[in-house]
N, CA and C atoms as an extended XYZ file, in Angstrom:
483
Properties=species:S:1:pos:R:3:atomname:S:1:resname:S:1:resid:I:1 pbc="F F F"
N       220.989       22.686      118.808 N   UNK     1
C       221.144       23.986      118.205 CA  UNK     1
C       220.411       24.045      116.869 C   UNK     1
N       220.539       22.995      116.004 N   UNK     2
C       219.839       22.994      114.718 CA  UNK     2
C       218.345       23.065      114.924 C   UNK     2
N       217.851       22.309      115.937 N   UNK     3
C       216.412       22.244      116.153 CA  UNK     3
C       215.840       23.638      116.369 C   UNK     3
N       216.523       24.439      117.178 N   UNK     4
C       216.029       25.793      117.420 CA  UNK     4
C       216.069       26.618      116.143 C   UNK     4
N       217.145       26.484      115.396 N   UNK     5
C       217.275       27.277      114.172 CA  UNK     5
C       216.191       26.943      113.162 C   UNK     5
N       215.970       25.675      112.923 N   UNK     6
C       215.006       25.278      111.904 CA  UNK     6
C       213.572       25.466      112.394 C   UNK     6
N       213.316       25.263      113.675 N   UNK     7
C       211.943       25.378      114.174 CA  UNK     7
C       211.524       26.827      114.378 C   UNK     7
N       212.476       27.724      114.535 N   UNK     8
C       212.142       29.131      114.749 CA  UNK     8
C       212.001       29.924      113.459 C   UNK     8
N       212.486       29.361      112.375 N   UNK     9
C       212.411       30.073      111.100 CA  UNK     9
C       211.064       29.825      110.434 C   UNK     9
N       210.591       30.802      109.681 N   UNK    10
C       209.368       30.566      108.897 CA  UNK    10
C       209.580       29.402      107.937 C   UNK    10
N       208.539       28.639      107.711 N   UNK    11
C       208.621       27.460      106.855 CA  UNK    11
C       209.205       27.807      105.493 C   UNK    11
N       208.807       28.917      104.922 N   UNK    12
C       209.264       29.304      103.592 CA  UNK    12
C       210.792       29.437      103.523 C   UNK    12
N       211.428       29.723      104.645 N   UNK    13
C       212.879       29.910      104.669 CA  UNK    13
C       213.643       28.598      104.769 C   UNK    13
N       212.984       27.526      105.174 N   UNK    14
C       213.697       26.262      105.367 CA  UNK    14
C       213.345       25.206      104.324 C   UNK    14
N       212.273       25.425      103.568 N   UNK    15
C       211.886       24.455      102.541 CA  UNK    15
C       212.802       24.540      101.333 C   UNK    15
N       213.153       23.370      100.786 N   UNK    16
C       213.888       23.366       99.526 CA  UNK    16
C       212.927       23.760       98.411 C   UNK    16
N       213.486       24.036       97.250 N   UNK    17
C       212.658       24.404       96.099 CA  UNK    17
C       211.690       23.273       95.746 C   UNK    17
N       212.181       22.029       95.764 N   UNK    18
C       211.312       20.887       95.439 CA  UNK    18
C       210.217       20.701       96.481 C   UNK    18
N       210.566       20.853       97.742 N   UNK    19
C       209.564       20.697       98.796 CA  UNK    19
C       208.504       21.790       98.680 C   UNK    19
N       208.926       23.001       98.394 N   UNK    20
C       207.987       24.104       98.192 CA  UNK    20
C       207.049       23.792       97.036 C   UNK    20
N       207.619       23.303       95.951 N   UNK    21
C       206.821       22.973       94.765 CA  UNK    21
C       205.803       21.874       95.099 C   UNK    21
N       206.231       20.847       95.825 N   UNK    22
C       205.326       19.752       96.183 CA  UNK    22
C       204.167       20.261       97.046 C   UNK    22
N       204.445       21.148       97.991 N   UNK    23
C       203.382       21.695       98.847 CA  UNK    23
C       202.459       22.612       98.049 C   UNK    23
N       203.010       23.336       97.095 N   UNK    24
C       202.172       24.171       96.225 CA  UNK    24
C       201.236       23.312       95.376 C   UNK    24
N       201.767       22.218       94.832 N   UNK    25
C       200.933       21.303       94.043 CA  UNK    25
C       199.848       20.694       94.927 C   UNK    25
N       200.180       20.390       96.176 N   UNK    26
C       199.187       19.847       97.115 CA  UNK    26
C       198.027       20.821       97.295 C   UNK    26
N       198.334       22.086       97.458 N   UNK    27
C       197.282       23.099       97.609 CA  UNK    27
C       196.470       23.246       96.326 C   UNK    27
N       197.138       23.199       95.183 N   UNK    28
C       196.430       23.293       93.902 CA  UNK    28
C       195.486       22.106       93.726 C   UNK    28
N       195.938       20.919       94.104 N   UNK    29
C       195.105       19.725       93.993 CA  UNK    29
C       193.910       19.833       94.938 C   UNK    29
N       194.123       20.329       96.139 N   UNK    30
C       193.020       20.513       97.084 CA  UNK    30
C       191.990       21.481       96.513 C   UNK    30
N       192.468       22.555       95.911 N   UNK    31
C       191.554       23.522       95.291 CA  UNK    31
C       190.791       22.876       94.145 C   UNK    31
N       191.483       22.098       93.324 N   UNK    32
C       190.836       21.413       92.200 CA  UNK    32
C       189.808       20.399       92.702 C   UNK    32
N       190.068       19.799       93.858 N   UNK    33
C       189.128       18.853       94.467 CA  UNK    33
C       187.969       19.568       95.163 C   UNK    33
N       188.032       20.910       95.208 N   UNK    34
C       186.989       21.676       95.862 CA  UNK    34
C       187.085       21.648       97.377 C   UNK    34
N       188.260       21.390       97.888 N   UNK    35
C       188.460       21.302       99.333 CA  UNK    35
C       188.874       22.663       99.889 C   UNK    35
N       188.589       22.856      101.168 N   UNK    36
C       188.989       24.093      101.831 CA  UNK    36
C       190.423       24.041      102.331 C   UNK    36
N       190.949       22.833      102.514 N   UNK    37
C       192.309       22.678      103.025 CA  UNK    37
C       192.947       21.454      102.382 C   UNK    37
N       194.249       21.532      102.215 N   UNK    38
C       195.014       20.412      101.671 CA  UNK    38
C       195.287       19.414      102.789 C   UNK    38
N       195.181       18.140      102.456 N   UNK    39
C       195.382       17.068      103.423 CA  UNK    39
C       196.774       16.457      103.276 C   UNK    39
N       197.091       15.529      104.159 N   UNK    40
C       198.334       14.768      104.044 CA  UNK    40
C       198.366       14.033      102.705 C   UNK    40
N       197.214       13.536      102.277 N   UNK    41
C       197.148       12.838      100.993 CA  UNK    41
C       197.403       13.784       99.824 C   UNK    41
N       196.980       15.034       99.951 N   UNK    42
C       197.302       16.021       98.919 CA  UNK    42
C       198.808       16.260       98.874 C   UNK    42
N       199.446       16.251      100.040 N   UNK    43
C       200.905       16.423      100.076 CA  UNK    43
C       201.575       15.269       99.329 C   UNK    43
N       201.098       14.049       99.559 N   UNK    44
C       201.659       12.906       98.834 CA  UNK    44
C       201.425       13.066       97.341 C   UNK    44
N       200.239       13.546       96.969 N   UNK    45
C       199.959       13.805       95.556 CA  UNK    45
C       200.997       14.783       94.991 C   UNK    45
N       201.316       15.829       95.751 N   UNK    46
C       202.313       16.800       95.304 CA  UNK    46
C       203.674       16.171       95.096 C   UNK    46
N       204.064       15.270       95.985 N   UNK    47
C       205.348       14.584       95.841 CA  UNK    47
C       205.349       13.670       94.613 C   UNK    47
N       204.240       12.943       94.432 N   UNK    48
C       204.143       12.048       93.277 CA  UNK    48
C       204.168       12.856       91.979 C   UNK    48
N       203.441       13.963       91.958 N   UNK    49
C       203.417       14.835       90.779 CA  UNK    49
C       204.825       15.353       90.463 C   UNK    49
N       205.540       15.723       91.491 N   UNK    50
C       206.902       16.236       91.319 CA  UNK    50
C       207.815       15.159       90.720 C   UNK    50
N       207.661       13.931       91.201 N   UNK    51
C       208.400       12.778       90.682 CA  UNK    51
C       209.901       13.015       90.641 C   UNK    51
N       210.423       13.683       91.672 N   UNK    52
C       211.848       13.956       91.766 CA  UNK    52
C       212.206       14.173       93.226 C   UNK    52
N       213.479       14.094       93.505 N   UNK    53
C       213.951       14.375       94.843 CA  UNK    53
C       214.226       13.111       95.642 C   UNK    53
N       214.876       13.276       96.757 N   UNK    54
C       215.305       12.172       97.595 CA  UNK    54
C       214.109       11.397       98.145 C   UNK    54
N       213.048       12.092       98.526 N   UNK    55
C       211.879       11.416       99.093 CA  UNK    55
C       211.236       10.433       98.134 C   UNK    55
N       210.952       10.870       96.929 N   UNK    56
C       210.335       10.006       95.917 CA  UNK    56
C       211.308        8.912       95.507 C   UNK    56
N       212.570        9.259       95.360 N   UNK    57
C       213.583        8.256       95.007 CA  UNK    57
C       213.624        7.154       96.063 C   UNK    57
N       213.595        7.523       97.332 N   UNK    58
C       213.645        6.540       98.416 CA  UNK    58
C       212.440        5.609       98.359 C   UNK    58
N       211.259        6.170       98.182 N   UNK    59
C       210.057        5.337       98.130 CA  UNK    59
C       210.106        4.361       96.967 C   UNK    59
N       210.473        4.861       95.792 N   UNK    60
C       210.558        3.980       94.614 CA  UNK    60
C       211.634        2.907       94.803 C   UNK    60
N       212.782        3.282       95.341 N   UNK    61
C       213.877        2.335       95.544 CA  UNK    61
C       213.501        1.222       96.513 C   UNK    61
N       212.639        1.536       97.457 N   UNK    62
C       212.219        0.541       98.443 CA  UNK    62
C       210.998       -0.248       97.985 C   UNK    62
N       210.562       -0.014       96.747 N   UNK    63
C       209.506       -0.820       96.163 CA  UNK    63
C       208.104       -0.260       96.282 C   UNK    63
N       207.968        0.977       96.675 N   UNK    64
C       206.630        1.569       96.773 CA  UNK    64
C       206.043        1.759       95.383 C   UNK    64
N       204.783        1.411       95.240 N   UNK    65
C       204.077        1.659       93.992 CA  UNK    65
C       203.353        3.000       94.132 C   UNK    65
N       204.001        4.039       93.663 N   UNK    66
C       203.417        5.374       93.792 CA  UNK    66
C       202.224        5.547       92.861 C   UNK    66
N       202.217        4.825       91.755 N   UNK    67
C       201.057        4.874       90.856 CA  UNK    67
C       199.830        4.289       91.550 C   UNK    67
N       200.000        3.151       92.216 N   UNK    68
C       198.891        2.536       92.949 CA  UNK    68
C       198.445        3.439       94.098 C   UNK    68
N       199.402        4.054       94.763 N   UNK    69
C       199.077        4.977       95.858 CA  UNK    69
C       198.287        6.160       95.324 C   UNK    69
N       198.697        6.704       94.207 N   UNK    70
C       198.002        7.836       93.601 CA  UNK    70
C       196.562        7.472       93.247 C   UNK    70
N       196.378        6.289       92.654 N   UNK    71
C       195.017        5.838       92.306 CA  UNK    71
C       194.167        5.657       93.573 C   UNK    71
N       194.750        5.131       94.611 N   UNK    72
C       194.027        4.918       95.864 CA  UNK    72
C       193.595        6.257       96.476 C   UNK    72
N       194.476        7.225       96.444 N   UNK    73
C       194.154        8.557       96.964 CA  UNK    73
C       193.023        9.173       96.151 C   UNK    73
N       193.085        9.049       94.835 N   UNK    74
C       192.036        9.594       93.971 CA  UNK    74
C       190.676        8.964       94.271 C   UNK    74
N       190.655        7.648       94.466 N   UNK    75
C       189.394        6.948       94.758 CA  UNK    75
C       188.800        7.365       96.097 C   UNK    75
N       189.643        7.794       97.018 N   UNK    76
C       189.152        8.134       98.358 CA  UNK    76
C       188.470        9.497       98.410 C   UNK    76
N       188.645       10.307       97.395 N   UNK    77
C       188.035       11.640       97.375 CA  UNK    77
C       186.525       11.525       97.257 C   UNK    77
N       185.825       12.318       98.032 N   UNK    78
C       184.366       12.298       98.006 CA  UNK    78
C       183.804       12.880       96.724 C   UNK    78
N       182.555       12.541       96.438 N   UNK    79
C       181.893       13.068       95.242 CA  UNK    79
C       181.295       14.452       95.473 C   UNK    79
N       181.151       14.851       96.716 N   UNK    80
C       180.546       16.139       97.045 CA  UNK    80
C       181.516       17.003       97.840 C   UNK    80
N       182.560       17.488       97.205 N   UNK    81
C       183.525       18.308       97.931 CA  UNK    81
C       182.914       19.638       98.353 C   UNK    81
N       183.505       20.213       99.381 N   UNK    82
C       183.052       21.516       99.866 CA  UNK    82
C       183.454       22.598       98.872 C   UNK    82
N       182.777       23.714       98.951 N   UNK    83
C       183.141       24.875       98.136 CA  UNK    83
C       184.442       25.448       98.696 C   UNK    83
N       185.497       25.549       97.897 N   UNK    84
C       186.777       25.994       98.441 CA  UNK    84
C       186.761       27.470       98.823 C   UNK    84
N       187.573       27.800       99.805 N   UNK    85
C       187.751       29.198      100.181 CA  UNK    85
C       188.783       29.816       99.240 C   UNK    85
N       188.988       31.105       99.365 N   UNK    86
C       189.952       31.795       98.504 CA  UNK    86
C       191.364       31.237       98.683 C   UNK    86
N       191.805       31.147       99.927 N   UNK    87
C       193.161       30.689      100.212 CA  UNK    87
C       193.114       29.272      100.772 C   UNK    87
N       193.804       28.378      100.142 N   UNK    88
C       193.871       26.998      100.600 CA  UNK    88
C       194.962       26.907      101.667 C   UNK    88
N       194.604       26.321      102.785 N   UNK    89
C       195.572       26.099      103.857 CA  UNK    89
C       195.800       24.600      103.987 C   UNK    89
N       196.476       24.181      105.022 N   UNK    90
C       196.669       22.765      105.304 CA  UNK    90
C       195.786       22.357      106.471 C   UNK    90
N       195.161       21.177      106.368 N   UNK    91
C       194.337       20.698      107.476 CA  UNK    91
C       195.238       20.220      108.617 C   UNK    91
N       194.610       19.765      109.704 N   UNK    92
C       195.351       19.402      110.909 CA  UNK    92
C       196.404       18.319      110.645 C   UNK    92
N       196.024       17.283      109.919 N   UNK    93
C       196.977       16.200      109.640 CA  UNK    93
C       198.120       16.676      108.749 C   UNK    93
N       197.830       17.480      107.772 N   UNK    94
C       198.880       18.003      106.893 CA  UNK    94
C       199.830       18.904      107.685 C   UNK    94
N       199.288       19.709      108.569 N   UNK    95
C       200.137       20.539      109.432 CA  UNK    95
C       201.031       19.672      110.311 C   UNK    95
N       200.475       18.556      110.782 N   UNK    96
C       201.267       17.631      111.590 CA  UNK    96
C       202.375       17.009      110.743 C   UNK    96
N       202.091       16.662      109.499 N   UNK    97
C       203.114       16.126      108.597 CA  UNK    97
C       204.245       17.141      108.444 C   UNK    97
N       203.900       18.392      108.259 N   UNK    98
C       204.911       19.439      108.081 CA  UNK    98
C       205.713       19.624      109.363 C   UNK    98
N       205.038       19.587      110.505 N   UNK    99
C       205.739       19.702      111.797 CA  UNK    99
C       206.714       18.535      111.974 C   UNK    99
N       206.249       17.334      111.657 N   UNK   100
C       207.102       16.152      111.783 CA  UNK   100
C       208.249       16.177      110.775 C   UNK   100
N       208.011       16.731      109.590 N   UNK   101
C       209.083       16.876      108.598 CA  UNK   101
C       210.170       17.806      109.132 C   UNK   101
N       209.756       18.885      109.760 N   UNK   102
C       210.728       19.810      110.359 CA  UNK   102
C       211.513       19.115      111.463 C   UNK   102
N       210.813       18.312      112.258 N   UNK   103
C       211.451       17.578      113.342 CA  UNK   103
C       212.451       16.561      112.782 C   UNK   103
N       212.064       15.856      111.718 N   UNK   104
C       212.979       14.902      111.075 CA  UNK   104
C       214.227       15.628      110.578 C   UNK   104
N       214.048       16.748      109.922 N   UNK   105
C       215.190       17.510      109.418 CA  UNK   105
C       216.103       17.913      110.573 C   UNK   105
N       215.509       18.396      111.625 N   UNK   106
C       216.272       18.815      112.794 CA  UNK   106
C       217.012       17.640      113.418 C   UNK   106
N       216.322       16.519      113.584 N   UNK   107
C       216.937       15.334      114.187 CA  UNK   107
C       218.103       14.808      113.352 C   UNK   107
N       218.026       14.993      112.038 N   UNK   108
C       219.098       14.549      111.143 CA  UNK   108
C       220.205       15.597      111.017 C   UNK   108
N       220.037       16.740      111.676 N   UNK   109
C       221.047       17.787      111.639 CA  UNK   109
C       221.024       18.617      110.378 C   UNK   109
N       219.897       18.628      109.678 N   UNK   110
C       219.789       19.386      108.431 CA  UNK   110
C       219.224       20.778      108.700 C   UNK   110
N       219.661       21.720      107.924 N   UNK   111
C       219.194       23.100      108.054 CA  UNK   111
C       218.042       23.406      107.108 C   UNK   111
N       217.550       22.404      106.421 N   UNK   112
C       216.510       22.585      105.422 CA  UNK   112
C       215.486       21.476      105.583 C   UNK   112
N       214.325       21.674      104.980 N   UNK   113
C       213.295       20.641      104.914 CA  UNK   113
C       213.106       20.315      103.438 C   UNK   113
N       213.443       19.090      103.079 N   UNK   114
C       213.332       18.646      101.700 CA  UNK   114
C       212.248       17.593      101.548 C   UNK   114
N       212.139       17.078      100.336 N   UNK   115
C       211.121       16.057      100.066 CA  UNK   115
C       211.340       14.827      100.931 C   UNK   115
N       212.595       14.519      101.233 N   UNK   116
C       212.886       13.362      102.078 CA  UNK   116
C       212.298       13.522      103.472 C   UNK   116
N       212.349       14.722      104.006 N   UNK   117
C       211.796       14.972      105.342 CA  UNK   117
C       210.269       14.930      105.311 C   UNK   117
N       209.693       15.389      104.201 N   UNK   118
C       208.232       15.332      104.071 CA  UNK   118
C       207.769       13.884      104.014 C   UNK   118
N       208.478       13.038      103.277 N   UNK   119
C       208.123       11.611      103.231 CA  UNK   119
C       208.209       11.012      104.633 C   UNK   119
N       209.268       11.330      105.356 N   UNK   120
C       209.398       10.819      106.722 CA  UNK   120
C       208.276       11.348      107.607 C   UNK   120
N       207.900       12.601      107.418 N   UNK   121
C       206.774       13.174      108.168 CA  UNK   121
C       205.466       12.473      107.850 C   UNK   121
N       205.260       12.138      106.575 N   UNK   122
C       204.047       11.404      106.181 CA  UNK   122
C       203.996       10.031      106.848 C   UNK   122
N       205.124        9.354      106.899 N   UNK   123
C       205.158        8.035      107.536 CA  UNK   123
C       205.001        8.136      109.052 C   UNK   123
N       205.556        9.172      109.653 N   UNK   124
C       205.426        9.342      111.108 CA  UNK   124
C       204.019        9.746      111.526 C   UNK   124
N       203.352       10.519      110.690 N   UNK   125
C       201.983       10.969      111.032 CA  UNK   125
C       201.087        9.755      111.202 C   UNK   125
N       201.215        8.776      110.332 N   UNK   126
C       200.674        7.434      110.515 CA  UNK   126
C       199.155        7.296      110.503 C   UNK   126
N       198.376        8.360      110.301 N   UNK   127
C       196.917        8.229      110.307 CA  UNK   127
C       196.277        8.544      108.966 C   UNK   127
N       197.050        8.952      108.011 N   UNK   128
C       196.488        9.287      106.700 CA  UNK   128
C       196.369        8.037      105.843 C   UNK   128
N       195.590        8.145      104.791 N   UNK   129
C       195.490        7.069      103.812 CA  UNK   129
C       196.865        6.794      103.212 C   UNK   129
N       197.611        7.831      102.951 N   UNK   130
C       198.951        7.689      102.393 CA  UNK   130
C       199.817        6.805      103.279 C   UNK   130
N       199.856        7.101      104.578 N   UNK   131
C       200.673        6.304      105.501 CA  UNK   131
C       200.195        4.860      105.522 C   UNK   131
N       198.887        4.658      105.572 N   UNK   132
C       198.330        3.296      105.604 CA  UNK   132
C       198.708        2.533      104.338 C   UNK   132
N       198.601        3.188      103.184 N   UNK   133
C       198.935        2.539      101.914 CA  UNK   133
C       200.426        2.212      101.830 C   UNK   133
N       201.269        3.130      102.266 N   UNK   134
C       202.708        2.866      102.243 CA  UNK   134
C       203.055        1.714      103.179 C   UNK   134
N       202.458        1.714      104.371 N   UNK   135
C       202.710        0.621      105.316 CA  UNK   135
C       202.235       -0.710      104.738 C   UNK   135
N       201.103       -0.700      104.050 N   UNK   136
C       200.585       -1.942      103.460 CA  UNK   136
C       201.499       -2.458      102.346 C   UNK   136
N       202.300       -1.558      101.771 N   UNK   137
C       203.263       -1.955      100.739 CA  UNK   137
C       204.612       -2.344      101.355 C   UNK   137
N       204.672       -2.378      102.681 N   UNK   138
C       205.908       -2.755      103.364 CA  UNK   138
C       206.895       -1.618      103.527 C   UNK   138
N       206.442       -0.416      103.326 N   UNK   139
C       207.305        0.763      103.458 CA  UNK   139
C       207.222        1.242      104.909 C   UNK   139
N       208.319        1.102      105.633 N   UNK   140
C       208.361        1.444      107.054 CA  UNK   140
C       209.317        2.606      107.292 C   UNK   140
N       208.988        3.396      108.283 N   UNK   141
C       209.729        4.613      108.602 CA  UNK   141
C       211.227        4.361      108.766 C   UNK   141
N       211.610        3.377      109.565 N   UNK   142
C       213.027        3.145      109.843 CA  UNK   142
C       213.799        2.796      108.564 C   UNK   142
N       213.214        1.964      107.701 N   UNK   143
C       213.873        1.599      106.440 CA  UNK   143
C       214.024        2.805      105.527 C   UNK   143
N       212.982        3.624      105.459 N   UNK   144
C       213.031        4.805      104.591 CA  UNK   144
C       214.087        5.781      105.111 C   UNK   144
N       214.105        5.998      106.423 N   UNK   145
C       215.096        6.908      107.000 CA  UNK   145
C       216.509        6.409      106.710 C   UNK   145
N       216.746        5.117      106.905 N   UNK   146
C       218.061        4.534      106.652 CA  UNK   146
C       218.449        4.692      105.176 C   UNK   146
N       217.518        4.442      104.279 N   UNK   147
C       217.790        4.586      102.851 CA  UNK   147
C       218.120        6.039      102.505 C   UNK   147
N       217.352        6.954      103.029 N   UNK   148
C       217.580        8.382      102.769 CA  UNK   148
C       218.971        8.785      103.235 C   UNK   148
N       219.344        8.359      104.431 N   UNK   149
C       220.676        8.705      104.937 CA  UNK   149
C       221.768        8.145      104.028 C   UNK   149
N       221.571        6.941      103.525 N   UNK   150
C       222.541        6.361      102.598 CA  UNK   150
C       222.652        7.154      101.318 C   UNK   150
N       221.510        7.579      100.793 N   UNK   151
C       221.513        8.371       99.559 CA  UNK   151
C       222.201        9.715       99.788 C   UNK   151
N       221.916       10.351      100.910 N   UNK   152
C       222.494       11.669      101.171 CA  UNK   152
C       223.994       11.599      101.432 C   UNK   152
N       224.453       10.483      101.965 N   UNK   153
C       225.886       10.335      102.263 CA  UNK   153
C       226.698        9.827      101.074 C   UNK   153
N       226.054        9.092      100.176 N   UNK   154
C       226.786        8.442       99.096 CA  UNK   154
C       226.669        9.181       97.780 C   UNK   154
N       227.249        8.563       96.762 N   UNK   155
C       227.130        9.154       95.424 CA  UNK   155
C       225.694        9.072       94.932 C   UNK   155
N       225.324       10.025       94.120 N   UNK   156
C       223.961       10.038       93.594 CA  UNK   156
C       223.772        8.865       92.622 C   UNK   156
N       222.625        8.172       92.754 N   UNK   157
C       222.359        7.048       91.858 CA  UNK   157
C       222.251        7.505       90.391 C   UNK   157
N       222.468        6.564       89.480 N   UNK   158
C       222.416        6.866       88.040 CA  UNK   158
C       221.058        7.366       87.619 C   UNK   158
N       219.987        6.871       88.256 N   UNK   159
C       218.626        7.273       87.868 CA  UNK   159
C       218.121        8.458       88.658 C   UNK   159
N       219.000        9.234       89.194 N   UNK   160
C       218.658       10.389       90.023 CA  UNK   160
C       217.911       11.433       89.194 C   UNK   160
N       216.845       11.972       89.786 N   UNK   161
C       216.080       13.037       89.112 CA  UNK   161
C       216.048       14.263       89.984 C   UNK   161
């Protein structure tokens, strides 16, 4: 029942404020990079820029070096970006990340898509530089999902942002 509710609603209606902000920052970064569409790596940039929420907390708690990931993403950008269009959209991989984030939220019985679901979507997409870098740091989907569930069920940690 949740799956139908969350998958049938427009994305704007199911995203949390933080998730919306992270996706907006991703589009802004893509525009600044001169890209026509935001990538999965731009989405990760948006999450890192936000530096708050369950998704970022989970990655940091599990030992992910988000600073190193951010530097790696920056280095991967080409020197000759395309001329951006007026409206920045999401490329195929980024759209897949968002689809998988919605699926994660639905599978967990949530009525919203938050930063935690976006992180899980990034790890499930598995073909972006972000996913490769997180995997190389020992960050695996099952561990992140388990950690997120623990955070959502338990008391908020002292360093919660």
